Amino acid sequence: MNLNDFIVSEDKTVLEVMKIIDHNAKGIAFVCNDTKLLGVVTDGDIRRFILRRGNLDNSISEIANYNPKFVTNEENVDYFAYMKQYSITALPIVNKNRKLLSIRFLYDNKPVVNNQLKVPVVIMAGGKGTRLYPYTQILPKPLIPIGDKTITEIIMDHFQAFGCNHFDMIVNYKKNFIKSFFIDNEIKRDVNFIEEADYFGTGGGLKLLEGYYSDTFFVTNCDILVKEDYSEILKYHKEQKNIITLVAATKNVTIPYGTIELTPEGHVNKLNEKPSFSFLTNTGLYVLEPRFLDKIPKDTFIHITDVIQACINDGEKVGIYPISDHAWMDMGQMEELEKMRERLSNDVS
């Protein structure tokens, strides 16, 4: 990996640095003037900035840590022990003029997950997938192939990498097809099927799981994939004591036209040439407490978003865990399905 993959200048925006951190896949970037080390920015810094409603178009200098840990190339230091001592995962090596020479990482590759989560996962797989017609007229959405695996198998693989091995799958449309696929599959997984008697929506179907859990659990749509550290998401949820935490992706949209702002009297106040806007969007991945299920009416069609709003109205603590747009893939529509296939194919190759 090239050193330039980790270097950013102070004039970069938060959004630009997010993309750089996504690209280097190490969760960190170093702010430099040319190659002189000035500061450091982590994905955690950006996440906290987003939660404070920070503007992604602002300069990275607003959130950079200008007192970074580093060692010089003339020091005789045990890099691994140093990083352990200061609870950091990356250590810049500089010369006497603070020119960045190299970076040492606590983990050469993605660290092995030692803390097996053992948290159950609910996969909402009962919908008809009408936006993916004609595919879903033949195959149910959970079984649509992405490469040599179905989307549901890929979702399960990602959770199992973090020790989440039990799956409760809510099924309805073409349910026997789905059940047969997993029962007859040569790769055996711990899957329990919950059958809807009617179509209850993304919220109503969860009511069927009332009484199943005594502790926290994940819920995911069957047409999305979030490539994030699930242990960090779970840790954040528990620290915040939320009834539900939504995993939300940052989106930045540029309007391809010049826009006009008016005064209350209808006069032109301001012209904006191709302005951009940042916002958070619901990915379809959640962390829930069992009492969330108490909020859902029985035998009723209701969206999970409506249940979440009811929790907010009742004064419950609802939180979000922001991730980058690049970490989220959605195959809910034909165009997005092809993008997911391309992304995952490139990741493998």
Coordinates of N, CA and C in Angstrom, one line a residue, residues 199-311:
Y199 N -48.9 -10.6 5.1 CA -47.8 -9.6 4.9 C -48.0 -8.5 6.0
F200 N -47.0 -8.5 6.9 CA -47.1 -7.5 8.0 C -46.1 -6.4 7.9
G201 N -45.3 -6.3 6.9 CA -44.4 -5.3 6.7 C -43.1 -5.5 7.5
T202 N -42.1 -4.6 7.4 CA -40.8 -4.7 8.1 C -40.9 -4.6 9.6
G203 N -42.0 -4.0 10.1 CA -42.2 -3.9 11.5 C -43.1 -5.0 12.0
G204 N -44.2 -5.2 11.4 CA -45.2 -6.2 11.9 C -44.6 -7.6 11.9
G205 N -43.7 -7.9 11.0 CA -43.2 -9.3 11.0 C -42.3 -9.5 12.2
L206 N -41.7 -8.5 12.8 CA -40.8 -8.6 13.9 C -41.6 -9.0 15.2
K207 N -42.9 -8.6 15.2 CA -43.7 -9.0 16.3 C -43.8 -10.5 16.6
L208 N -43.6 -11.2 15.5 CA -43.6 -12.7 15.7 C -42.5 -13.2 16.5
L209 N -41.5 -12.4 16.8 CA -40.3 -12.8 17.5 C -40.4 -12.3 19.0
E210 N -41.5 -11.8 19.4 CA -41.7 -11.3 20.8 C -41.5 -12.5 21.7
G211 N -40.6 -12.4 22.7 CA -40.4 -13.5 23.6 C -39.2 -14.3 23.2
Y212 N -38.6 -14.1 22.0 CA -37.5 -14.9 21.6 C -36.2 -14.5 22.3
Y213 N -36.0 -13.3 22.6 CA -34.7 -12.8 23.0 C -34.8 -12.2 24.4
S214 N -33.7 -12.4 25.1 CA -33.5 -11.8 26.4 C -32.5 -10.7 26.4
D215 N -31.8 -10.5 25.3 CA -30.8 -9.5 25.2 C -30.8 -8.9 23.7
T216 N -29.8 -8.1 23.5 CA -29.7 -7.4 22.2 C -29.6 -8.3 21.0
F217 N -30.1 -7.8 19.9 CA -30.0 -8.6 18.6 C -29.9 -7.7 17.4
F218 N -29.4 -8.2 16.3 CA -29.3 -7.5 15.1 C -30.6 -7.7 14.2
V219 N -31.0 -6.8 13.4 CA -32.0 -7.0 12.4 C -31.4 -6.4 11.1
T220 N -31.6 -7.2 10.0 CA -31.1 -6.7 8.7 C -32.2 -7.0 7.6
N221 N -32.3 -6.1 6.7 CA -33.0 -6.4 5.5 C -32.2 -7.5 4.7
C222 N -32.9 -8.2 3.8 CA -32.3 -9.3 3.1 C -31.7 -8.8 1.8
D223 N -31.8 -7.5 1.5 CA -31.2 -7.0 0.2 C -30.2 -5.9 0.4
I224 N -29.5 -5.9 1.6 CA -28.5 -4.9 1.8 C -27.3 -5.6 2.4
L225 N -26.1 -5.0 2.3 CA -24.9 -5.5 2.9 C -24.1 -4.3 3.4
V226 N -23.8 -4.4 4.7 CA -23.0 -3.4 5.4 C -21.6 -4.0 5.7
K227 N -20.6 -3.5 5.1 CA -19.2 -4.0 5.4 C -18.6 -3.1 6.4
E228 N -18.9 -3.3 7.7 CA -18.4 -2.6 8.8 C -18.0 -3.5 9.9
D229 N -17.5 -3.0 11.0 CA -17.1 -3.8 12.2 C -18.4 -3.9 13.0
Y230 N -19.0 -5.0 13.0 CA -20.3 -5.2 13.7 C -20.0 -5.2 15.2
S231 N -18.8 -5.5 15.7 CA -18.6 -5.5 17.1 C -18.5 -4.0 17.6
E232 N -18.1 -3.1 16.8 CA -18.1 -1.7 17.1 C -19.5 -1.1 17.1
I233 N -20.3 -1.6 16.2 CA -21.7 -1.1 16.1 C -22.4 -1.5 17.4
L234 N -22.2 -2.8 17.8 CA -22.9 -3.3 19.0 C -22.4 -2.6 20.2
K235 N -21.1 -2.4 20.3 CA -20.5 -1.7 21.4 C -21.1 -0.3 21.6
Y236 N -21.2 0.4 20.5 CA -21.8 1.8 20.5 C -23.2 1.8 21.0
H237 N -24.0 0.8 20.4 CA -25.4 0.7 20.8 C -25.5 0.5 22.3
K238 N -24.7 -0.4 22.9 CA -24.8 -0.7 24.3 C -24.4 0.5 25.2
E239 N -23.3 1.2 24.7 CA -22.8 2.4 25.5 C -23.8 3.5 25.5
Q240 N -24.6 3.6 24.4 CA -25.6 4.7 24.3 C -26.9 4.3 25.0
K241 N -27.1 3.0 25.3 CA -28.3 2.5 26.0 C -29.5 2.9 25.1
N242 N -29.4 2.6 23.8 CA -30.5 2.9 22.9 C -31.5 1.7 22.9
I243 N -32.8 2.0 22.6 CA -33.7 0.9 22.4 C -33.5 0.3 21.0
I244 N -33.1 1.2 20.1 CA -32.7 0.8 18.8 C -31.7 1.7 18.2
T245 N -30.7 1.2 17.5 CA -29.7 2.0 16.8 C -29.8 1.7 15.3
L246 N -29.9 2.7 14.5 CA -30.0 2.6 13.1 C -28.6 2.8 12.5
V247 N -28.1 1.9 11.7 CA -26.9 2.1 11.0 C -27.2 3.0 9.8
A248 N -26.6 4.2 9.7 CA -27.0 5.2 8.7 C -25.7 5.5 7.8
A249 N -25.9 5.5 6.5 CA -24.9 5.9 5.6 C -24.9 7.3 5.2
T250 N -23.7 7.9 5.1 CA -23.6 9.3 4.7 C -23.7 9.4 3.2
K251 N -24.6 10.3 2.7 CA -24.8 10.6 1.3 C -24.4 12.0 1.0
N252 N -23.8 12.2 -0.1 CA -23.5 13.6 -0.6 C -24.0 13.7 -2.0
V253 N -24.9 14.6 -2.2 CA -25.6 14.7 -3.5 C -25.3 16.1 -4.1
T254 N -24.8 16.2 -5.3 CA -24.6 17.5 -6.0 C -25.7 17.8 -6.9
I255 N -26.4 18.9 -6.8 CA -27.4 19.3 -7.7 C -26.8 19.8 -9.0
P256 N -27.1 19.2 -10.2 CA -26.4 19.5 -11.4 C -26.8 20.8 -12.0
Y257 N -27.5 21.7 -11.3 CA -27.9 23.0 -11.8 C -27.6 24.1 -10.8
G258 N -27.6 25.3 -11.3 CA -27.5 26.4 -10.4 C -28.8 26.6 -9.7
T259 N -28.8 26.8 -8.4 CA -30.1 27.0 -7.7 C -30.2 28.5 -7.2
I260 N -31.5 28.9 -6.9 CA -31.8 30.3 -6.6 C -32.5 30.3 -5.3
E261 N -32.0 31.1 -4.3 CA -32.7 31.3 -3.1 C -33.4 32.7 -3.1
L262 N -34.6 32.7 -2.6 CA -35.5 33.9 -2.7 C -35.7 34.5 -1.3
T263 N -35.9 35.8 -1.2 CA -36.3 36.4 0.0 C -37.8 36.2 0.2
P264 N -38.3 36.4 1.4 CA -39.7 36.3 1.7 C -40.6 37.1 0.7
E265 N -40.0 38.2 0.1 CA -40.8 39.0 -0.8 C -40.7 38.5 -2.2
G266 N -39.9 37.4 -2.5 CA -39.8 36.9 -3.8 C -38.7 37.4 -4.6
H267 N -37.8 38.2 -4.0 CA -36.6 38.7 -4.7 C -35.5 37.7 -4.6
V268 N -34.6 37.7 -5.6 CA -33.4 36.8 -5.6 C -32.5 37.2 -4.4
N269 N -32.2 36.3 -3.6 CA -31.3 36.6 -2.4 C -29.9 36.0 -2.6
K270 N -29.8 34.8 -3.3 CA -28.5 34.2 -3.5 C -28.6 33.2 -4.6
L271 N -27.5 33.1 -5.3 CA -27.3 32.1 -6.4 C -26.3 31.1 -6.0
N272 N -26.6 29.8 -6.1 CA -25.6 28.8 -5.8 C -25.4 27.9 -7.0
E273 N -24.1 27.8 -7.5 CA -23.8 27.0 -8.6 C -23.5 25.6 -8.3
K274 N -24.4 24.7 -8.7 CA -24.3 23.3 -8.4 C -24.0 23.0 -7.0
P275 N -24.9 23.3 -6.1 CA -24.6 23.1 -4.6 C -24.6 21.6 -4.3
S276 N -24.0 21.2 -3.2 CA -24.0 19.8 -2.8 C -24.6 19.8 -1.4
F277 N -25.3 18.7 -1.1 CA -25.9 18.5 0.2 C -25.5 17.2 0.8
S278 N -25.3 17.1 2.1 CA -25.0 15.9 2.8 C -26.1 15.5 3.7
F279 N -26.4 14.2 3.8 CA -27.5 13.7 4.7 C -27.2 12.3 5.0
L280 N -27.9 11.8 6.0 CA -27.8 10.4 6.4 C -29.0 9.6 5.9
T281 N -28.8 8.4 5.5 CA -29.9 7.6 5.0 C -29.9 6.2 5.7
N282 N -31.1 5.7 5.9 CA -31.2 4.4 6.6 C -30.8 3.3 5.8
T283 N -29.8 2.5 6.3 CA -29.3 1.4 5.5 C -30.1 0.1 5.5
G284 N -31.0 0.0 6.6 CA -31.7 -1.3 6.7 C -31.0 -2.3 7.7
L285 N -30.0 -1.8 8.4 CA -29.4 -2.6 9.5 C -29.6 -1.9 10.8
Y286 N -30.0 -2.7 11.8 CA -30.4 -2.2 13.1 C -29.8 -3.0 14.2
V287 N -29.7 -2.4 15.4 CA -29.4 -3.1 16.6 C -30.6 -2.8 17.6
L288 N -31.2 -3.9 18.1 CA -32.4 -3.7 18.9 C -32.3 -4.3 20.3
E289 N -33.1 -3.7 21.2 CA -33.3 -4.3 22.5 C -34.7 -5.1 22.4
P290 N -34.8 -6.1 23.2 CA -36.1 -6.9 23.1 C -37.3 -6.1 23.4
R291 N -37.3 -5.1 24.2 CA -38.5 -4.3 24.5 C -39.0 -3.5 23.3
F292 N -38.1 -3.4 22.3 CA -38.6 -2.7 21.1 C -39.8 -3.5 20.5
L293 N -39.8 -4.8 20.6 CA -40.9 -5.6 20.1 C -42.2 -5.3 20.8
D294 N -42.2 -4.9 22.0 CA -43.4 -4.5 22.7 C -44.1 -3.4 22.1
K295 N -43.4 -2.5 21.4 CA -44.0 -1.4 20.7 C -44.8 -1.7 19.5
I296 N -44.7 -2.9 19.0 CA -45.3 -3.3 17.7 C -46.7 -3.9 17.9
P297 N -47.7 -3.3 17.2 CA -49.0 -3.9 17.4 C -49.1 -5.3 16.8
K298 N -49.9 -6.1 17.3 CA -50.0 -7.5 16.9 C -50.9 -7.6 15.6
D299 N -50.5 -8.6 14.7 CA -51.2 -8.9 13.5 C -51.6 -7.6 12.7
T300 N -50.6 -6.7 12.6 CA -50.9 -5.4 11.9 C -49.7 -5.2 10.9
F301 N -50.1 -4.7 9.8 CA -49.1 -4.3 8.8 C -48.5 -2.9 9.3
I302 N -47.2 -2.9 9.5 CA -46.6 -1.7 9.9 C -45.1 -1.7 9.5
H303 N -44.6 -0.6 9.1 CA -43.2 -0.5 8.7 C -42.3 -0.3 10.0
I304 N -41.1 -0.8 10.0 CA -40.2 -0.6 11.1 C -40.0 0.9 11.4
T305 N -40.0 1.7 10.4 CA -39.7 3.1 10.6 C -40.9 3.8 11.4
D306 N -42.1 3.3 11.2 CA -43.2 3.8 12.0 C -43.1 3.4 13.5
V307 N -42.6 2.2 13.7 CA -42.4 1.7 15.1 C -41.3 2.6 15.7
I308 N -40.2 2.9 15.0 CA -39.1 3.7 15.5 C -39.7 5.1 15.8
Q309 N -40.5 5.6 15.0 CA -41.1 6.9 15.3 C -42.0 6.9 16.6
A310 N -42.7 5.8 16.8 CA -43.5 5.6 18.0 C -42.6 5.6 19.2
C311 N -41.4 5.0 19.1 CA -40.4 4.9 20.2 C -40.0 6.3 20.5

